mmCIF file with all atom_site columns, C-alpha atoms in Angstrom:
data_model
loop_
_atom_site.group_PDB
_atom_site.id
_atom_site.type_symbol
_atom_site.label_atom_id
_atom_site.label_alt_id
_atom_site.label_comp_id
_atom_site.label_asym_id
_atom_site.label_entity_id
_atom_site.label_seq_id
_atom_site.pdbx_PDB_ins_code
_atom_site.Cartn_x
_atom_site.Cartn_y
_atom_site.Cartn_z
_atom_site.occupancy
_atom_site.B_iso_or_equiv
_atom_site.pdbx_formal_charge
_atom_site.auth_seq_id
_atom_site.auth_comp_id
_atom_site.auth_asym_id
_atom_site.auth_atom_id
_atom_site.pdbx_PDB_model_num
ATOM 1   C CA . MET D 1 1   ? 15.142  10.315  4.710   1.00 0.00 ? 1087 MET D CA 1
ATOM 2   C CA . THR D 1 2   ? 15.250  7.823   2.035   1.00 0.00 ? 1088 THR D CA 1
ATOM 3   C CA . ASP D 1 3   ? 13.946  8.219   -1.694  1.00 0.00 ? 1089 ASP D CA 1
ATOM 4   C CA . TYR D 1 4   ? 11.744  5.195   -1.812  1.00 0.00 ? 1090 TYR D CA 1
ATOM 5   C CA . VAL D 1 5   ? 9.098   3.540   0.478   1.00 0.00 ? 1091 VAL D CA 1
ATOM 6   C CA . GLN D 1 6   ? 6.941   0.332   0.651   1.00 0.00 ? 1092 GLN D CA 1
ATOM 7   C CA . VAL D 1 7   ? 3.458   1.301   1.649   1.00 0.00 ? 1093 VAL D CA 1
ATOM 8   C CA . SER D 1 8   ? 1.446   -1.455  3.467   1.00 0.00 ? 1094 SER D CA 1
ATOM 9   C CA . THR D 1 9   ? -2.378  -1.726  4.087   1.00 0.00 ? 1095 THR D CA 1
ATOM 10  C CA . ALA D 1 10  ? -4.733  -4.571  4.473   1.00 0.00 ? 1096 ALA D CA 1
ATOM 11  C CA . THR D 1 11  ? -8.157  -5.262  3.343   1.00 0.00 ? 1097 THR D CA 1
ATOM 12  C CA . GLU D 1 12  ? -11.077 -7.794  4.146   1.00 0.00 ? 1098 GLU D CA 1
ATOM 13  C CA . THR D 1 13  ? -11.023 -9.522  0.671   1.00 0.00 ? 1099 THR D CA 1
ATOM 14  C CA . ARG D 1 14  ? -8.513  -10.195 -2.178  1.00 0.00 ? 1100 ARG D CA 1
ATOM 15  C CA . GLN D 1 15  ? -10.885 -8.036  -4.714  1.00 0.00 ? 1101 GLN D CA 1
ATOM 16  C CA . GLN D 1 16  ? -10.763 -5.146  -2.319  1.00 0.00 ? 1102 GLN D CA 1
ATOM 17  C CA . ALA D 1 17  ? -6.822  -5.298  -2.540  1.00 0.00 ? 1103 ALA D CA 1
ATOM 18  C CA . VAL D 1 18  ? -6.830  -5.490  -6.201  1.00 0.00 ? 1104 VAL D CA 1
ATOM 19  C CA . ASP D 1 19  ? -9.509  -2.508  -6.282  1.00 0.00 ? 1105 ASP D CA 1
ATOM 20  C CA . LEU D 1 20  ? -7.083  -0.516  -4.534  1.00 0.00 ? 1106 LEU D CA 1
ATOM 21  C CA . ALA D 1 21  ? -3.812  -1.632  -6.339  1.00 0.00 ? 1107 ALA D CA 1
ATOM 22  C CA . GLY D 1 22  ? -4.939  -1.280  -9.710  1.00 0.00 ? 1108 GLY D CA 1
ATOM 23  C CA . PRO D 1 23  ? -5.955  2.579   -9.863  1.00 0.00 ? 1109 PRO D CA 1
ATOM 24  C CA . ALA D 1 24  ? -2.782  3.460   -7.861  1.00 0.00 ? 1110 ALA D CA 1
ATOM 25  C CA . VAL D 1 25  ? -0.406  1.877   -10.130 1.00 0.00 ? 1111 VAL D CA 1
ATOM 26  C CA . GLN D 1 26  ? -2.427  3.028   -13.237 1.00 0.00 ? 1112 GLN D CA 1
ATOM 27  C CA . ARG D 1 27  ? -2.205  6.602   -12.157 1.00 0.00 ? 1113 ARG D CA 1
ATOM 28  C CA . ARG D 1 28  ? 1.399   6.213   -11.402 1.00 0.00 ? 1114 ARG D CA 1
ATOM 29  C CA . LEU D 1 29  ? 1.112   6.520   -7.614  1.00 0.00 ? 1115 LEU D CA 1
ATOM 30  C CA . ALA D 1 30  ? 2.980   3.470   -7.277  1.00 0.00 ? 1116 ALA D CA 1
ATOM 31  C CA . ALA D 1 31  ? 5.315   1.564   -9.443  1.00 0.00 ? 1117 ALA D CA 1
ATOM 32  C CA . GLY D 1 32  ? 3.737   -1.941  -8.758  1.00 0.00 ? 1118 GLY D CA 1
ATOM 33  C CA . ALA D 1 33  ? 1.858   -3.695  -6.044  1.00 0.00 ? 1119 ALA D CA 1
ATOM 34  C CA . GLN D 1 34  ? 1.861   -7.121  -4.622  1.00 0.00 ? 1120 GLN D CA 1
ATOM 35  C CA . ILE D 1 35  ? -1.135  -8.820  -2.821  1.00 0.00 ? 1121 ILE D CA 1
ATOM 36  C CA . ILE D 1 36  ? -0.529  -11.278 -0.242  1.00 0.00 ? 1122 ILE D CA 1
ATOM 37  C CA . GLY D 1 37  ? -3.064  -13.659 1.368   1.00 0.00 ? 1123 GLY D CA 1
ATOM 38  C CA . PRO D 1 38  ? -4.929  -14.497 3.079   1.00 0.00 ? 1124 PRO D CA 1
ATOM 39  C CA . VAL D 1 39  ? -2.827  -13.582 6.135   1.00 0.00 ? 1125 VAL D CA 1
ATOM 40  C CA . THR D 1 40  ? -4.078  -13.845 9.891   1.00 0.00 ? 1126 THR D CA 1
ATOM 41  C CA . SER D 1 41  ? -4.056  -10.744 11.801  1.00 0.00 ? 1127 SER D CA 1
ATOM 42  C CA . VAL D 1 42  ? -3.955  -10.478 15.560  1.00 0.00 ? 1128 VAL D CA 1
ATOM 43  C CA . PHE D 1 43  ? -5.126  -6.737  16.760  1.00 0.00 ? 1129 PHE D CA 1
ATOM 44  C CA . TRP D 1 44  ? -6.603  -4.311  19.086  1.00 0.00 ? 1130 TRP D CA 1
ATOM 45  C CA . HIS D 1 45  ? -9.769  -2.517  17.506  1.00 0.00 ? 1131 HIS D CA 1
ATOM 46  C CA . LEU D 1 46  ? -12.177 -0.375  19.232  1.00 0.00 ? 1132 LEU D CA 1
ATOM 47  C CA . GLY D 1 47  ? -10.928 -1.273  22.524  1.00 0.00 ? 1133 GLY D CA 1
ATOM 48  C CA . GLU D 1 48  ? -11.349 -5.024  21.872  1.00 0.00 ? 1134 GLU D CA 1
ATOM 49  C CA . TYR D 1 49  ? -9.005  -7.787  20.957  1.00 0.00 ? 1135 TYR D CA 1
ATOM 50  C CA . GLY D 1 50  ? -9.489  -9.720  17.866  1.00 0.00 ? 1136 GLY D CA 1
ATOM 51  C CA . THR D 1 51  ? -8.218  -11.931 15.189  1.00 0.00 ? 1137 THR D CA 1
ATOM 52  C CA . GLY D 1 52  ? -9.345  -11.994 11.602  1.00 0.00 ? 1138 GLY D CA 1
ATOM 53  C CA . GLU D 1 53  ? -8.296  -12.844 7.904   1.00 0.00 ? 1139 GLU D CA 1
ATOM 54  C CA . GLU D 1 54  ? -7.127  -10.142 5.939   1.00 0.00 ? 1140 GLU D CA 1
ATOM 55  C CA . TRP D 1 55  ? -5.400  -9.514  2.602   1.00 0.00 ? 1141 TRP D CA 1
ATOM 56  C CA . GLN D 1 56  ? -2.229  -7.551  2.719   1.00 0.00 ? 1142 GLN D CA 1
ATOM 57  C CA . LEU D 1 57  ? -1.133  -4.923  -0.071  1.00 0.00 ? 1143 LEU D CA 1
ATOM 58  C CA . LEU D 1 58  ? 2.112   -3.709  -0.599  1.00 0.00 ? 1144 LEU D CA 1
ATOM 59  C CA . LEU D 1 59  ? 3.022   -0.865  -2.876  1.00 0.00 ? 1145 LEU D CA 1
ATOM 60  C CA . LYS D 1 60  ? 6.269   0.695   -4.011  1.00 0.00 ? 1146 LYS D CA 1
ATOM 61  C CA . THR D 1 61  ? 6.782   4.492   -4.611  1.00 0.00 ? 1147 THR D CA 1
ATOM 62  C CA . THR D 1 62  ? 8.948   7.461   -4.015  1.00 0.00 ? 1148 THR D CA 1
ATOM 63  C CA . THR D 1 63  ? 8.837   9.753   -0.873  1.00 0.00 ? 1149 THR D CA 1
ATOM 64  C CA . ASP D 1 64  ? 7.754   12.450  -3.207  1.00 0.00 ? 1150 ASP D CA 1
ATOM 65  C CA . ARG D 1 65  ? 4.691   10.452  -4.487  1.00 0.00 ? 1151 ARG D CA 1
ATOM 66  C CA . TYR D 1 66  ? 3.744   9.132   -1.243  1.00 0.00 ? 1152 TYR D CA 1
ATOM 67  C CA . PRO D 1 67  ? 1.485   11.872  0.002   1.00 0.00 ? 1153 PRO D CA 1
ATOM 68  C CA . GLU D 1 68  ? -0.590  11.571  -3.301  1.00 0.00 ? 1154 GLU D CA 1
ATOM 69  C CA . LEU D 1 69  ? -0.696  7.732   -2.800  1.00 0.00 ? 1155 LEU D CA 1
ATOM 70  C CA . GLU D 1 70  ? -1.793  8.090   0.921   1.00 0.00 ? 1156 GLU D CA 1
ATOM 71  C CA . ALA D 1 71  ? -4.637  10.404  0.023   1.00 0.00 ? 1157 ALA D CA 1
ATOM 72  C CA . ASP D 1 72  ? -5.833  8.029   -2.850  1.00 0.00 ? 1158 ASP D CA 1
ATOM 73  C CA . LEU D 1 73  ? -5.688  4.878   -0.483  1.00 0.00 ? 1159 LEU D CA 1
ATOM 74  C CA . LEU D 1 74  ? -7.421  6.750   2.287   1.00 0.00 ? 1160 LEU D CA 1
ATOM 75  C CA . GLU D 1 75  ? -10.290 7.973   -0.270  1.00 0.00 ? 1161 GLU D CA 1
ATOM 76  C CA . ARG D 1 76  ? -10.880 4.611   -1.655  1.00 0.00 ? 1162 ARG D CA 1
ATOM 77  C CA . HIS D 1 77  ? -10.222 2.116   1.077   1.00 0.00 ? 1163 HIS D CA 1
ATOM 78  C CA . PRO D 1 78  ? -13.492 0.388   2.327   1.00 0.00 ? 1164 PRO D CA 1
ATOM 79  C CA . TRP D 1 79  ? -12.756 0.861   5.990   1.00 0.00 ? 1165 TRP D CA 1
ATOM 80  C CA . ASP D 1 80  ? -12.970 3.934   8.120   1.00 0.00 ? 1166 ASP D CA 1
ATOM 81  C CA . ASN D 1 81  ? -9.645  4.036   9.562   1.00 0.00 ? 1167 ASN D CA 1
ATOM 82  C CA . PRO D 1 82  ? -7.531  1.427   7.711   1.00 0.00 ? 1168 PRO D CA 1
ATOM 83  C CA . GLU D 1 83  ? -3.857  0.547   8.704   1.00 0.00 ? 1169 GLU D CA 1
ATOM 84  C CA . LEU D 1 84  ? -1.471  2.369   6.237   1.00 0.00 ? 1170 LEU D CA 1
ATOM 85  C CA . CYS D 1 85  ? 2.196   2.677   6.911   1.00 0.00 ? 1171 CYS D CA 1
ATOM 86  C CA . ALA D 1 86  ? 5.150   3.666   4.743   1.00 0.00 ? 1172 ALA D CA 1
ATOM 87  C CA . THR D 1 87  ? 8.355   1.707   5.410   1.00 0.00 ? 1173 THR D CA 1
ATOM 88  C CA . PRO D 1 88  ? 11.770  3.177   3.985   1.00 0.00 ? 1174 PRO D CA 1
ATOM 89  C CA . ILE D 1 89  ? 13.399  1.542   1.335   1.00 0.00 ? 1175 ILE D CA 1
ATOM 90  C CA . THR D 1 90  ? 17.160  1.666   2.853   1.00 0.00 ? 1176 THR D CA 1
ATOM 91  C CA . ALA D 1 91  ? 18.812  -0.139  -0.044  1.00 0.00 ? 1177 ALA D CA 1
ATOM 92  C CA . GLY D 1 92  ? 17.865  -1.968  -3.179  1.00 0.00 ? 1178 GLY D CA 1
ATOM 93  C CA . ALA D 1 93  ? 19.281  -3.069  -6.567  1.00 0.00 ? 1179 ALA D CA 1
ATOM 94  C CA . ASP D 1 94  ? 19.814  -0.095  -8.799  1.00 0.00 ? 1180 ASP D CA 1
ATOM 95  C CA . GLY D 1 95  ? 17.727  -1.329  -11.370 1.00 0.00 ? 1181 GLY D CA 1
ATOM 96  C CA . CYS D 1 96  ? 14.723  -1.778  -9.012  1.00 0.00 ? 1182 CYS D CA 1
ATOM 97  C CA . LEU D 1 97  ? 15.089  1.561   -7.694  1.00 0.00 ? 1183 LEU D CA 1
ATOM 98  C CA . LYS D 1 98  ? 15.320  3.007   -11.222 1.00 0.00 ? 1184 LYS D CA 1
ATOM 99  C CA . TRP D 1 99  ? 11.884  1.071   -12.114 1.00 0.00 ? 1185 TRP D CA 1
ATOM 100 C CA . ILE D 1 100 ? 10.352  2.673   -9.043  1.00 0.00 ? 1186 ILE D CA 1
ATOM 101 C CA . ARG D 1 101 ? 11.626  6.110   -9.919  1.00 0.00 ? 1187 ARG D CA 1
ATOM 102 C CA . GLU D 1 102 ? 10.706  6.018   -13.775 1.00 0.00 ? 1188 GLU D CA 1
ATOM 103 C CA . SER D 1 103 ? 7.451   4.200   -13.106 1.00 0.00 ? 1189 SER D CA 1
ATOM 104 C CA . VAL D 1 104 ? 5.975   6.983   -10.950 1.00 0.00 ? 1190 VAL D CA 1
ATOM 105 C CA . GLU D 1 105 ? 7.309   9.911   -12.694 1.00 0.00 ? 1191 GLU D CA 1
ATOM 106 C CA . ALA D 1 106 ? 4.296   11.751  -14.140 1.00 0.00 ? 1192 ALA D CA 1
ATOM 107 C CA . SER D 1 107 ? 3.848   11.052  -17.958 1.00 0.00 ? 1193 SER D CA 1
#
C-alpha cells in the first residue's frame, strides 16, 4: 500500500463540488482539491444506461486520513450512493508528497 491517494467523486453541479471540497480541506482531511467540469459521464444507474453532465472532484490525502475523508464525503454528498474511489499515488515529487502529508496532519 502507498502512503498517498487521490480520491475522486462527482456531483451534479459545480457548487455541490465546491461544497464538498471546502470543508474537507479546511478540516485537513485532504491537502487540496481540484474541481473539473463539466464532464460528460456515460454509466449504468438503477439498471438503466444513461449519460449526463457532472463535475468531477479530485482530492489528495494520505492513506491514514482516507477513512475520515471517505466518511465525511459520504455523509455530506448530495447523492445516496455516490461514486467514491481512491487511487494510489505510486510516485510524486518529494515536495508535493511532503505538502500532502504536512497539510493533513492534525493541527
